[in-house]
PDB file of C-alpha atoms in Angstrom:
ATOM      1  CA  GLU A 597       0.000   0.000   0.000  1.00 91.00           C
ATOM      2  CA  ARG A 598       2.803   2.419   0.890  1.00 93.00           C
ATOM      3  CA  ALA A 599       4.768   1.739  -2.284  1.00 92.00           C
ATOM      4  CA  ALA A 600       1.646   2.168  -4.420  1.00 92.00           C
ATOM      5  CA  HIS A 601       0.889   5.417  -2.589  1.00 94.00           C
ATOM      6  CA  SER A 602       4.405   6.714  -3.283  1.00 95.00           C
ATOM      7  CA  LEU A 603       4.265   5.741  -6.937  1.00 91.00           C
ATOM      8  CA  LYS A 604       0.801   7.279  -7.269  1.00 93.00           C
ATOM      9  CA  GLY A 605       2.053  10.552  -5.811  1.00 94.00           C
ATOM     10  CA  SER A 606       5.191  10.587  -7.937  1.00 93.00           C
ATOM     11  CA  SER A 607       3.280   9.850 -11.120  1.00 91.00           C
ATOM     12  CA  GLY A 608       0.830  12.621 -10.295  1.00 89.00           C
ATOM     13  CA  ASN A 609       3.674  15.072  -9.648  1.00 91.00           C
ATOM     14  CA  LEU A 610       5.229  14.191 -13.000  1.00 86.00           C
ATOM     15  CA  GLY A 611       1.931  14.511 -14.851  1.00 86.00           C
ATOM     16  CA  ALA A 612       1.864  10.802 -15.716  1.00 89.00           C
ATOM     17  CA  THR A 613      -1.905  10.682 -15.347  1.00 88.00           C
ATOM     18  CA  LEU A 614      -2.335   7.301 -17.039  1.00 89.00           C
ATOM     19  CA  LEU A 615      -0.020   5.733 -14.456  1.00 92.00           C
ATOM     20  CA  HIS A 616      -1.752   7.491 -11.565  1.00 91.00           C
ATOM     21  CA  ALA A 617      -5.054   5.576 -11.890  1.00 91.00           C
ATOM     22  CA  PRO A 618      -3.724   1.983 -11.690  1.00 94.00           C
ATOM     23  CA  CYS A 619      -1.463   3.031  -8.810  1.00 94.00           C
ATOM     24  CA  ALA A 620      -4.500   4.346  -6.969  1.00 95.00           C
ATOM     25  CA  ARG A 621      -6.292   1.035  -7.559  1.00 95.00           C
ATOM     26  CA  LEU A 622      -3.224  -0.862  -6.352  1.00 95.00           C
ATOM     27  CA  GLN A 623      -3.121   1.275  -3.225  1.00 96.00           C
ATOM     28  CA  THR A 624      -6.758   0.395  -2.549  1.00 97.00           C
ATOM     29  CA  CYS A 625      -5.950  -3.279  -3.056  1.00 96.00           C
ATOM     30  CA  GLY A 626      -3.184  -3.001  -0.487  1.00 95.00           C
ATOM     31  CA  ARG A 627      -5.426  -1.293   2.001  1.00 96.00           C
ATOM     32  CA  ASP A 628      -8.169  -3.894   1.456  1.00 97.00           C
ATOM     33  CA  LYS A 629      -5.643  -6.781   1.367  1.00 96.00           C
ATOM     34  CA  ASP A 630      -7.051  -7.785  -2.035  1.00 96.00           C
ATOM     35  CA  LEU A 631      -4.093  -9.656  -3.519  1.00 94.00           C
ATOM     36  CA  ASN A 632      -6.043 -11.205  -6.407  1.00 95.00           C
ATOM     37  CA  THR A 633      -7.001  -7.838  -7.862  1.00 94.00           C
ATOM     38  CA  ALA A 634      -3.507  -6.499  -7.172  1.00 94.00           C
ATOM     39  CA  ARG A 635      -1.972  -9.345  -9.180  1.00 94.00           C
ATOM     40  CA  ASN A 636      -4.323  -8.585 -12.060  1.00 94.00           C
ATOM     41  CA  LEU A 637      -3.043  -4.995 -12.185  1.00 94.00           C
ATOM     42  CA  ASP A 638       0.480  -6.194 -12.998  1.00 90.00           C
ATOM     43  CA  HIS A 639       0.224  -5.968 -16.793  1.00 92.00           C
ATOM     44  CA  GLU A 640      -1.613  -2.644 -16.743  1.00 93.00           C
ATOM     45  CA  LEU A 641       0.967  -1.119 -14.425  1.00 93.00           C
ATOM     46  CA  GLU A 642       3.820  -2.493 -16.498  1.00 94.00           C
ATOM     47  CA  SER A 643       2.472  -1.115 -19.774  1.00 95.00           C
ATOM     48  CA  THR A 644       1.461   2.280 -18.374  1.00 94.00           C
ATOM     49  CA  PHE A 645       4.834   2.600 -16.638  1.00 94.00           C
ATOM     50  CA  ALA A 646       6.599   1.834 -19.926  1.00 95.00           C
ATOM     51  CA  SER A 647       4.512   4.469 -21.726  1.00 94.00           C
ATOM     52  CA  ALA A 648       5.170   7.051 -19.022  1.00 92.00           C
ATOM     53  CA  ARG A 649       8.884   6.315 -19.064  1.00 93.00           C
ATOM     54  CA  GLU A 650       9.008   6.666 -22.834  1.00 94.00           C
ATOM     55  CA  ALA A 651       7.193  10.009 -22.672  1.00 92.00           C
ATOM     56  CA  LEU A 652       9.443  11.305 -19.907  1.00 89.00           C
ATOM     57  CA  ASP A 653      12.562  10.166 -21.789  1.00 93.00           C
ATOM     58  CA  ASP A 654      11.291  12.030 -24.848  1.00 93.00           C
ATOM     59  CA  ILE A 655      10.785  15.211 -22.814  1.00 89.00           C
ATOM     60  CA  ARG A 656      14.214  14.865 -21.235  1.00 89.00           C
ATOM     61  CA  THR A 657      15.824  14.429 -24.660  1.00 91.00           C
ATOM     62  CA  ARG A 658      14.101  17.512 -26.044  1.00 91.00           C
ATOM     63  CA  TYR A 659      15.106  19.713 -23.125  1.00 88.00           C
ATOM     64  CA  THR A 660      18.657  18.488 -22.498  1.00 82.00           C
ATOM     65  CA  PRO A 661      21.210  20.983 -23.811  1.00 81.00           C
ATOM     66  CA  SER A 662      23.277  19.583 -26.652  1.00 69.00           C
TER      67      SER A 662
END
């Protein structure tokens, strides 16, 4: 629950809104001790994290001085 909360907050701070929602659901799963639903979020979290990372890498590349 704590890790999901941290990741949810960090994704929100970075503007990674697509990652924020599954992290919020994972946090709820942790609070409710719902491991089955949490396991089912694995693929969604993995794909949204990959998309967010790609977008952030693109931004970093555009704004890094050459």
